[in-house]
Short mmCIF file of C-alpha atoms and ligand atoms in Angstrom, two decimals:
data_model
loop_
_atom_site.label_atom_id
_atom_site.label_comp_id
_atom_site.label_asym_id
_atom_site.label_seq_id
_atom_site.Cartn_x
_atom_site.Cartn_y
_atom_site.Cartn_z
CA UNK A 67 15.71 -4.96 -16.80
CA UNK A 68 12.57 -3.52 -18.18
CA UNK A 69 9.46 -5.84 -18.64
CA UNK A 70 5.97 -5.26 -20.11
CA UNK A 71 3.15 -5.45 -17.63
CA UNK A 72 1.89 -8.73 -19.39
CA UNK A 73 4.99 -10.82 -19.00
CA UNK A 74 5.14 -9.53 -15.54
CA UNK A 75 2.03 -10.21 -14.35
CA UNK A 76 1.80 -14.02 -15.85
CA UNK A 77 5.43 -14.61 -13.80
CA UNK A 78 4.72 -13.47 -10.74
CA UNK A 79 0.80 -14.93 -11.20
CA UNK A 80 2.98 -18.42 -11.65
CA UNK A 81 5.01 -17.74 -8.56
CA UNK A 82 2.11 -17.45 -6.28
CA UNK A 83 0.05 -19.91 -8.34
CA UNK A 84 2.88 -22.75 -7.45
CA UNK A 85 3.08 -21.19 -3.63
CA UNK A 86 -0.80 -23.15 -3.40
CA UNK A 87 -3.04 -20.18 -4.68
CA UNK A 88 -5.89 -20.96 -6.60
CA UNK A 89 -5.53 -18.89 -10.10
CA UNK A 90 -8.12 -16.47 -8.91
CA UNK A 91 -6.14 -15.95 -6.14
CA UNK A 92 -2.68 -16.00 -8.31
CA UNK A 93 -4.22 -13.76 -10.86
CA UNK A 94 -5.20 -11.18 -8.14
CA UNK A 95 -2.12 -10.89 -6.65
CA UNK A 96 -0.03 -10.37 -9.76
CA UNK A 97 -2.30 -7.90 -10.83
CA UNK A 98 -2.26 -5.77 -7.84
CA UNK A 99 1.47 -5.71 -7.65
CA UNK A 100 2.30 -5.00 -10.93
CA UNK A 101 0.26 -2.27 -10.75
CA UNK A 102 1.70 -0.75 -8.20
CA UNK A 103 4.86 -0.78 -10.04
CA UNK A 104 2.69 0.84 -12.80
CA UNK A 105 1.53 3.82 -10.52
CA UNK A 106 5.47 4.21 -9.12
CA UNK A 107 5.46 2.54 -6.27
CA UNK A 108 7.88 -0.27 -6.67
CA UNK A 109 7.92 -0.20 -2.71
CA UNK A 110 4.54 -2.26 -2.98
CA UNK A 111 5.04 -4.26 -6.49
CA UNK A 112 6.30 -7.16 -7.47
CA UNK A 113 9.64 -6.62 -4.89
CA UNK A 114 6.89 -7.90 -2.38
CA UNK A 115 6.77 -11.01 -3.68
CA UNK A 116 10.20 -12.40 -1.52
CA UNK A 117 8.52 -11.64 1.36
CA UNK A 118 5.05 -12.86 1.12
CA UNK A 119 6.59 -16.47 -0.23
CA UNK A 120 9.02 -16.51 2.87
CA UNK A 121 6.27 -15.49 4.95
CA UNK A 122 3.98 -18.58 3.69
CA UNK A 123 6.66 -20.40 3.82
CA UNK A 124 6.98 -19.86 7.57
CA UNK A 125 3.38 -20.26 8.13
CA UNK A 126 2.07 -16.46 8.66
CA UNK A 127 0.41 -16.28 5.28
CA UNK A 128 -2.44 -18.79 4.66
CA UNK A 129 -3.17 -19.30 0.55
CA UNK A 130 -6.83 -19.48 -0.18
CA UNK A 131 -8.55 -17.19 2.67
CA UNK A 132 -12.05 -15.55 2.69
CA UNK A 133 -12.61 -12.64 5.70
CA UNK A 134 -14.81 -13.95 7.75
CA UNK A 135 -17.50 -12.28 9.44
CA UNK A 136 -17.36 -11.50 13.40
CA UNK A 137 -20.18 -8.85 13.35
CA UNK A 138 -22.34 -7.49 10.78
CA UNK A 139 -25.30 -5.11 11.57
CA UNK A 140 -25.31 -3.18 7.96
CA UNK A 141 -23.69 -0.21 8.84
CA UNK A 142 -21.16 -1.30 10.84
CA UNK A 143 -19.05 -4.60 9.71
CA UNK A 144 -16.19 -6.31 11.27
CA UNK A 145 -13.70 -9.22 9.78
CA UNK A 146 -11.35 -11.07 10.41
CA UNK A 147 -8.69 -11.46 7.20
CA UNK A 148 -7.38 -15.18 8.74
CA UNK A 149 -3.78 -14.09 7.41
CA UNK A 150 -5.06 -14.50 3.99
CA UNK A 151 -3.20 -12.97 0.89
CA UNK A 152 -4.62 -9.10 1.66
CA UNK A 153 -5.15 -8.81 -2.34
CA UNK A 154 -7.71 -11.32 -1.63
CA UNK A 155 -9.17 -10.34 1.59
CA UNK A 156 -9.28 -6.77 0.98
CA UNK A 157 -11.18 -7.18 -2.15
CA UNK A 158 -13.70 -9.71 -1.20
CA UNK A 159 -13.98 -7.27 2.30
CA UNK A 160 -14.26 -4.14 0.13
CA UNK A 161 -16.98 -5.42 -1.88
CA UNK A 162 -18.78 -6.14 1.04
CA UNK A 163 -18.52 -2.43 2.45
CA UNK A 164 -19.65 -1.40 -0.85
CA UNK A 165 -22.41 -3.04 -0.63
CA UNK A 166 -23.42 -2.01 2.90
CA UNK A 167 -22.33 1.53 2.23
CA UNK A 168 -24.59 1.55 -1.10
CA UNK A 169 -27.47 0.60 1.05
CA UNK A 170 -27.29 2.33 4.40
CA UNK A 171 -25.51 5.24 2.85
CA UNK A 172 -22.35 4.66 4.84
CA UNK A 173 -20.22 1.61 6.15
CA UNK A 174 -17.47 1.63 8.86
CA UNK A 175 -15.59 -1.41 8.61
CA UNK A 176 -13.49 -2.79 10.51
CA UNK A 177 -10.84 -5.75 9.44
CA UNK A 178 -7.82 -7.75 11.21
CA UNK A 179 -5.44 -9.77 10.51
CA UNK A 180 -5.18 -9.34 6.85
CA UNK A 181 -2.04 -9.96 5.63
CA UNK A 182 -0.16 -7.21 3.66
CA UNK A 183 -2.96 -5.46 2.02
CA UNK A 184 -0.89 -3.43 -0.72
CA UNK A 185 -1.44 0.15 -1.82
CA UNK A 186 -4.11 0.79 0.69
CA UNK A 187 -4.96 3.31 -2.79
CA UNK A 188 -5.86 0.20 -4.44
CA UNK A 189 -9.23 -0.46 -2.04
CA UNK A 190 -10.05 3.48 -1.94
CA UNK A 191 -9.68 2.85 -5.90
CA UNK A 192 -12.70 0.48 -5.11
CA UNK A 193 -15.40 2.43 -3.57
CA UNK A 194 -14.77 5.62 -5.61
CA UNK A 195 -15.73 3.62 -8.70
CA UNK A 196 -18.75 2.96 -7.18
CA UNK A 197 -19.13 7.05 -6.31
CA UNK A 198 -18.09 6.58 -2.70
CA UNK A 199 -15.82 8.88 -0.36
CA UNK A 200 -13.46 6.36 1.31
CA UNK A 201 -11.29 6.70 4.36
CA UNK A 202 -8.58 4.00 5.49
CA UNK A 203 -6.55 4.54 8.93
CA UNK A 204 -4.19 1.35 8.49
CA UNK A 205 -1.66 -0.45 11.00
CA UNK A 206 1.18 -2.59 10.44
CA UNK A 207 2.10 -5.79 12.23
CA UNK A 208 5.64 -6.96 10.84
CA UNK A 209 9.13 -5.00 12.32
CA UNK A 210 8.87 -1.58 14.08
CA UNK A 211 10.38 0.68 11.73
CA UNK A 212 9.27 3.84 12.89
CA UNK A 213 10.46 6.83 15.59
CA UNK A 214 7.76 8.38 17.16
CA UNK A 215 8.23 12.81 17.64
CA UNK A 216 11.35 13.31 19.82
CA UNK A 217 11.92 9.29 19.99
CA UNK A 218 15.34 7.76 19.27
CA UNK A 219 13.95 3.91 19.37
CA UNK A 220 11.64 2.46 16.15
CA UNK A 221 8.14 1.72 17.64
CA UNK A 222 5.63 0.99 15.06
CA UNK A 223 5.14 0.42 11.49
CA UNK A 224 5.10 3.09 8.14
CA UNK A 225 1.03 2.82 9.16
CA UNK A 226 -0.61 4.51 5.78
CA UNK A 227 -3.53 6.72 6.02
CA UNK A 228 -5.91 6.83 2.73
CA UNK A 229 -8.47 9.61 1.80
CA UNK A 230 -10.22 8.66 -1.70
CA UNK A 231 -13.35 11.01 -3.15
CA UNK A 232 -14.62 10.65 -6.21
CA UNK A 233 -14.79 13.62 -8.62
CA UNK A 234 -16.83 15.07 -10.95
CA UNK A 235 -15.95 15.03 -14.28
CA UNK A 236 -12.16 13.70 -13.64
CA UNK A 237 -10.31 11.32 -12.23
CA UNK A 238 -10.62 10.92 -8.39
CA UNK A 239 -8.48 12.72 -6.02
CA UNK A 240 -6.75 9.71 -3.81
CA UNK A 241 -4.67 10.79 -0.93
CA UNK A 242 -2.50 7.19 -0.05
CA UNK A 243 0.41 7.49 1.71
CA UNK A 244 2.65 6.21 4.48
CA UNK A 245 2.66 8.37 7.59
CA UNK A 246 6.67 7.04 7.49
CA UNK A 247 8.61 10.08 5.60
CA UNK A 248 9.32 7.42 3.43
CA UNK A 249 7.67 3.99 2.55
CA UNK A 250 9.81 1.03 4.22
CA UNK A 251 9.97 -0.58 0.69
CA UNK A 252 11.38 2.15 -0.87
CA UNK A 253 14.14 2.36 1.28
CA UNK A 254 14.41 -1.46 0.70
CA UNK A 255 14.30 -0.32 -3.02
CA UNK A 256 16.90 2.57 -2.53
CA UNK A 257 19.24 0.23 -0.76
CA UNK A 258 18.79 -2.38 -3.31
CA UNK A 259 19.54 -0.34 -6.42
CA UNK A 260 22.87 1.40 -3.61
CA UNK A 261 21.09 4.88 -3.73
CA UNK A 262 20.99 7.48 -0.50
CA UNK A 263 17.97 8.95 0.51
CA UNK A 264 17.44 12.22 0.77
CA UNK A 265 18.58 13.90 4.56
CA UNK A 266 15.55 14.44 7.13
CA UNK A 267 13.66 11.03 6.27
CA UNK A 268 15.98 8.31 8.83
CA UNK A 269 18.31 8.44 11.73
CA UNK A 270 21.01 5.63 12.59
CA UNK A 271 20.95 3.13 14.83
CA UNK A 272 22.50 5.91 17.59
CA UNK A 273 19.78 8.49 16.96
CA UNK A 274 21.99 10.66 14.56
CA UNK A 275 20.31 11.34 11.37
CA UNK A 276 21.61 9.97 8.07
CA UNK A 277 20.91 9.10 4.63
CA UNK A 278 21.90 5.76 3.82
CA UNK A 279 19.11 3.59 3.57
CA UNK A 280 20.84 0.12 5.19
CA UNK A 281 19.63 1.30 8.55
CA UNK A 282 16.16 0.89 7.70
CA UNK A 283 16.53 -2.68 5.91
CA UNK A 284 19.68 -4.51 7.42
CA UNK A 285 20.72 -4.67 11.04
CA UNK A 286 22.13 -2.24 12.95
CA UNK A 287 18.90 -0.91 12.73
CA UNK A 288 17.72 2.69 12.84
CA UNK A 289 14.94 3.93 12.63
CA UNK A 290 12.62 6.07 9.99
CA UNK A 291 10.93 9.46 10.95
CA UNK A 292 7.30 10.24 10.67
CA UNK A 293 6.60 12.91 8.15
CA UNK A 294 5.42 16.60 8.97
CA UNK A 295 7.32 15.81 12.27
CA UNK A 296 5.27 15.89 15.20
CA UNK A 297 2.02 15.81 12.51
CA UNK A 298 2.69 12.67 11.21
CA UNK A 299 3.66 10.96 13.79
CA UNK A 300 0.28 12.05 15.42
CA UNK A 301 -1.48 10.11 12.57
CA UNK A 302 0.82 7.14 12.64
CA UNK A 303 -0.59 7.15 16.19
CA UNK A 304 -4.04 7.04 14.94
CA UNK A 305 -3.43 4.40 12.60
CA UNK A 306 -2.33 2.08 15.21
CA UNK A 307 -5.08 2.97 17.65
CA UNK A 308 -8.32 2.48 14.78
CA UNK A 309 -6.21 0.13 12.71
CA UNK A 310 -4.94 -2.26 14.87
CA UNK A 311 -6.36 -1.46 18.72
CA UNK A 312 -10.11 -0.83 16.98
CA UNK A 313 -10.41 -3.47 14.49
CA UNK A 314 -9.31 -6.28 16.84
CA UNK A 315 -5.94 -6.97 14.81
CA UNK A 316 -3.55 -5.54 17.52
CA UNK A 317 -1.68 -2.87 17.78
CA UNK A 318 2.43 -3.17 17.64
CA UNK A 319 3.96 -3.85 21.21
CA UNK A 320 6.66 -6.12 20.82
CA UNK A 321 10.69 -5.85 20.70
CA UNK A 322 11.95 -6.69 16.86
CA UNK A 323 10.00 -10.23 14.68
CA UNK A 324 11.96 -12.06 12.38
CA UNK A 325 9.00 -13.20 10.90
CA UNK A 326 8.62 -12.71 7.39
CA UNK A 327 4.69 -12.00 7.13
CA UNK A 328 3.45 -8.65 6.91
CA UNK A 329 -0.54 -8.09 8.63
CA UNK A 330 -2.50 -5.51 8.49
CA UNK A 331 -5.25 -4.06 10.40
CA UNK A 332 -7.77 -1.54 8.70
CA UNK A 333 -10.42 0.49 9.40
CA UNK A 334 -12.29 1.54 6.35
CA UNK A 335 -14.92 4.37 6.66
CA UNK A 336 -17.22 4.24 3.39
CA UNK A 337 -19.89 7.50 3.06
CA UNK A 338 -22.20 7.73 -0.16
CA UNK A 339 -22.36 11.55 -0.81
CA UNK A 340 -25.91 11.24 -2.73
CA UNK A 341 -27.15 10.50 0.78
CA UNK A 342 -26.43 13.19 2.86
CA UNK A 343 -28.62 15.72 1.57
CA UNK A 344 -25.48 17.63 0.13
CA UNK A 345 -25.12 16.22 -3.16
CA UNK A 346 -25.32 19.35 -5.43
CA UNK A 347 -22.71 21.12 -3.21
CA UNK A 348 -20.45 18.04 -2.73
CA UNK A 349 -20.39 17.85 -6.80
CA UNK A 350 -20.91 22.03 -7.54
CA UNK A 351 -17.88 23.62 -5.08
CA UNK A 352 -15.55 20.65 -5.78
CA UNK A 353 -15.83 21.47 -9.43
CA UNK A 354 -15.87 25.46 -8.24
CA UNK A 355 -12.53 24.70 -5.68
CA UNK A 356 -10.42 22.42 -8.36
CA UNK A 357 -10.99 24.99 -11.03
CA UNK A 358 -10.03 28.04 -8.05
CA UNK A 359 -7.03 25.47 -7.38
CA UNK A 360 -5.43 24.89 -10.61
CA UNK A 361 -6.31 29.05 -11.35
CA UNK A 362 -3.03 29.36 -9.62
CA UNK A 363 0.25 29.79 -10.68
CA UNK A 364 2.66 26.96 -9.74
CA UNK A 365 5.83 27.75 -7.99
CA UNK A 366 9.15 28.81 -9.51
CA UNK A 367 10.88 25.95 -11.29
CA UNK A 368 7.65 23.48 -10.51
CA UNK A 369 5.63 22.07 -14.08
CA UNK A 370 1.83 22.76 -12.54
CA UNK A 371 0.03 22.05 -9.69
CA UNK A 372 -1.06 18.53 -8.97
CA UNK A 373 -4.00 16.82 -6.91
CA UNK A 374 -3.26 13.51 -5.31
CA UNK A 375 -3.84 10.58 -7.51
CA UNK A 376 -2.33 12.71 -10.54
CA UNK A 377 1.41 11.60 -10.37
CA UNK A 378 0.48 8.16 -9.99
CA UNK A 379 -1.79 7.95 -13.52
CA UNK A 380 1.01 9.88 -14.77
CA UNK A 381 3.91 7.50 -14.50
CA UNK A 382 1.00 4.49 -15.13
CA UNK A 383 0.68 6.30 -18.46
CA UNK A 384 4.60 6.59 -19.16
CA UNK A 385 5.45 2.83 -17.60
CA UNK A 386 2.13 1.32 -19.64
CA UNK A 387 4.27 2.89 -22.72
CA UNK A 388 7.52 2.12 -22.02
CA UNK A 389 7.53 -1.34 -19.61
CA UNK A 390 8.51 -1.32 -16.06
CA UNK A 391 11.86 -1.47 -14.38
CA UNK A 392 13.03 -3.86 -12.21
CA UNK A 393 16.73 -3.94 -10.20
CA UNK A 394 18.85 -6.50 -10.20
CA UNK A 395 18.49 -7.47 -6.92
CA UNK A 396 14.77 -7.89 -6.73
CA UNK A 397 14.77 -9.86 -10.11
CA UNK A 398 17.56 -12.33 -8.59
CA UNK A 399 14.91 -12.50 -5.08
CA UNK A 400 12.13 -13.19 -7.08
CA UNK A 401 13.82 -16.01 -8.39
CA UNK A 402 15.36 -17.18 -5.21
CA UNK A 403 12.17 -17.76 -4.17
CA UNK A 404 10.46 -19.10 -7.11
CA UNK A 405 12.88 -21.69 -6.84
CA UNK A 406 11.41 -22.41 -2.84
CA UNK A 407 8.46 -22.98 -4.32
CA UNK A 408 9.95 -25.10 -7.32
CA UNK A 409 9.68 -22.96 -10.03
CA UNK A 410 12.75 -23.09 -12.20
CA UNK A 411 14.35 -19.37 -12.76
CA UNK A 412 14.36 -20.14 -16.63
CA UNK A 413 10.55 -20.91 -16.68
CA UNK A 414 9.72 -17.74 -14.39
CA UNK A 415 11.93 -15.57 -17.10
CA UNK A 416 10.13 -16.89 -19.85
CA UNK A 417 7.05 -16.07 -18.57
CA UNK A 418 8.24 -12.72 -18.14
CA UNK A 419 9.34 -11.92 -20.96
CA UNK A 420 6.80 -14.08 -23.62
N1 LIG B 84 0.10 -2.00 3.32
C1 LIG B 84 1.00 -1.40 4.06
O1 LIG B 84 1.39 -1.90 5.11
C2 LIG B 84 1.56 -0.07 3.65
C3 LIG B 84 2.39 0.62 4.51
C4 LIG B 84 2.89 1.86 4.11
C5 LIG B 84 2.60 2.37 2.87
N2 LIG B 84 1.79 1.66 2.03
C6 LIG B 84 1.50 2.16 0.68
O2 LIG B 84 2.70 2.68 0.12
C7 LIG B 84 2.35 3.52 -0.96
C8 LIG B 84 3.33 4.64 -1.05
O3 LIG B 84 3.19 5.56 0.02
P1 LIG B 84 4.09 6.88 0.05
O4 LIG B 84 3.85 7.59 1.30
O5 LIG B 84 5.49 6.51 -0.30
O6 LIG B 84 3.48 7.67 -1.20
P2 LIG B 84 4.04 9.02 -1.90
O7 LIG B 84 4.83 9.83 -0.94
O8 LIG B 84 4.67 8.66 -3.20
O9 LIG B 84 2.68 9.79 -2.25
C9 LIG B 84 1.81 10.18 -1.22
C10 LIG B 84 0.62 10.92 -1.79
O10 LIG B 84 1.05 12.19 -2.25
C11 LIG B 84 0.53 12.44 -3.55
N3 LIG B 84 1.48 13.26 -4.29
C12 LIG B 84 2.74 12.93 -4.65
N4 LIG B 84 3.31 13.93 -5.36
C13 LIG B 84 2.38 14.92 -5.44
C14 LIG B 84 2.36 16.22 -6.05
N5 LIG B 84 3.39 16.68 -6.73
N6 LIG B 84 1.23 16.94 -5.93
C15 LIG B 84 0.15 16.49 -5.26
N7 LIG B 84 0.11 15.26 -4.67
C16 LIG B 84 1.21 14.49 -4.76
C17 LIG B 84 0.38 11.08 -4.19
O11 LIG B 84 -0.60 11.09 -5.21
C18 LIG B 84 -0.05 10.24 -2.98
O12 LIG B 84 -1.43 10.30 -2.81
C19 LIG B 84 0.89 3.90 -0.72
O13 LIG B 84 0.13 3.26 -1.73
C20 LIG B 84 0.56 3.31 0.65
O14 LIG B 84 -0.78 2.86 0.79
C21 LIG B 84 1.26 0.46 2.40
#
């Protein structure tokens, strides 16, 4: 089924609306899904939307949340998400960074307990509008779904790391990505629409390595890898250690949840480069290195060379054109649960599609 971003967004805003969001709240979270369908990843669209209404449905997501504050000298800020919607907490917690960051000319923040916070992309997205360099180290609190190097059992989360800078004259260049080979939701999303994933990404639940995707979504378990091998998984390490063991949210100890929520702890490292003394080379050899960069010649059989950030406002340009996709199986889910939260499947289906 294909859908235009409008319809999309006022469905999904009605799903979380009639979960007990107020329409600020609703409005945000529609928005930030659907446009992480736009950008490509599906993994952390609207397919999420199952999952956070089983989760509040349980009790681990709380409609209706504001961080609150546990320390705040300026620089250095620390909050507590109280399992709020992340789209929620992680704006209202970025704009406070910003702020700080703007001031002091850098912020570390540090904030637990969020629930799922999204395309950790999305909050870099944030502070580079606002001419910042921002750094995310984030930590997952939901299944274990990860090996570590030269481990057979899953021990932590996909834990994404985030490097956004803003550049001059172009778009910025926004590193986001899992430290998992491959996103949990898009093996959700490759075993939803029956696809195999490519070899090297997953091993079974006996350690041997293989490339259907069921053994990272339905039990027997397996387990993902880390990408860049031992590399990766050294960063996945970090990302528990300053995203859940720093920031007070907790790191992942625990044998397998069958909870529904997704949390997520985050530390976000905001620098203003017009403070630093180092403006006119921070702006004069990025310009010199992009331009050195893209002097290159791409390899055999590849299109150009890209920076990070690029592929994503590429497909946002082709899906704004031509509507977004959406499988079977997450349409019938989204409706499954709309109807939880008594929302007919024929009203949701209007919506999306008026
Ligand atoms: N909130 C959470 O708990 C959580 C957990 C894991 C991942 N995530 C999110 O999942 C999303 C997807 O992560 P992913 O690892 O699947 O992303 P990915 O592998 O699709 O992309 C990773 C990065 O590589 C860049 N890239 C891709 N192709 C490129 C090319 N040809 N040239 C240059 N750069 C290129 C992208 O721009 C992106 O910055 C991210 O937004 C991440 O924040 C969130």
């Amino acid at each position: 089924m294909i859908f235009r971003k409008e319809g999309l967004t006022r469905a999904i805003e009605a799903v979380v609306a009639a979960g007990g969001s107020e329409p600020r709240e609703a409005k945000a979270v529609a928005e930030n899904l659907v446009m992480a369908n736009l950008l490509g990843h599906d993994s952390h669209g609207i397919g999420m939307i199952p999952r956070y209404i089983n989760a509040l449905l349980e009790g681990g997501l709380a409609v209706n949340q504001h961080p609150r504050v546990t320390l705040d000298t300026g620089a250095l800020l620390a909050l507590d998400g109280c399992k709020g919607y992340g789209q929620t907490i992680g704006h209202e917690s970025m704009e406070m960074a910003i702020e700080r960051a703007k001031r002091h000319g850098s912020c570390v923040m540090v904030l637990a307990n969020s629930h799922h916070l999204g395309r950790i992309g999305h909050w870099a997205e944030m502070a580079v509008a606002q001419e910042l360099v921002a750094i995310h180290f984030v930590n997952v609190i939901s299944q274990p779904r990860v090996a570590p190097y030269a481990g057979r059992d899953a021990r932590f989360g996909t834990n994404p790391v985030c490097i956004g800078i803003p550049l001059p004259g172009e778009a910025p260049f926004l590193l986001d990505m899992a430290t998992a080979a491959l996103a949990q939701g898009k093996m959700r999303v490759a075993h939803n629409k029956r696809e195999k994933v490519p070899a090297g990404l997953l091993i079974d639940d006996k350690g041997f390595p293989t490339d259907d995707p069921r053994y990272a979504v339905v039990p027997p378990l397996g387990a993902i890898l880390a990408f860049g091998g031992y590399k990766g998984y050294g960063l996945a390490v970090a990302c528990e250690l300053l995203g859940g063991a720093l920031t007070g949210g907790g790191t992942w100890h625990y044998e397998e949840s069958d909870k529904q929520r997704v949390l997520n702890g985050m530390l976000a490292i905001l620098i203003d480069p017009s403070r630093l003394g180092t403006a006119d080379s921070f702006r004069g050899e990025t310009r010199q290195f992009l331009d050195w960069l893209r002097k290159g010649r791409s390899a055999p059989g590849a299109d150009k060379v890209r920076i990070a950030g690029e592929p994503e406002r590429e497909t946002r340009a082709r899906r704004e054109r031509d509507g977004i996709s959406v499988d079977d199986t997450t349409w019938k889910e989204i409706l499954g649960v709309a109807a939880k939260v008594k929302l007919t499947a024929e009203k949701v289906e209007a919506l999306a599609r008026a």
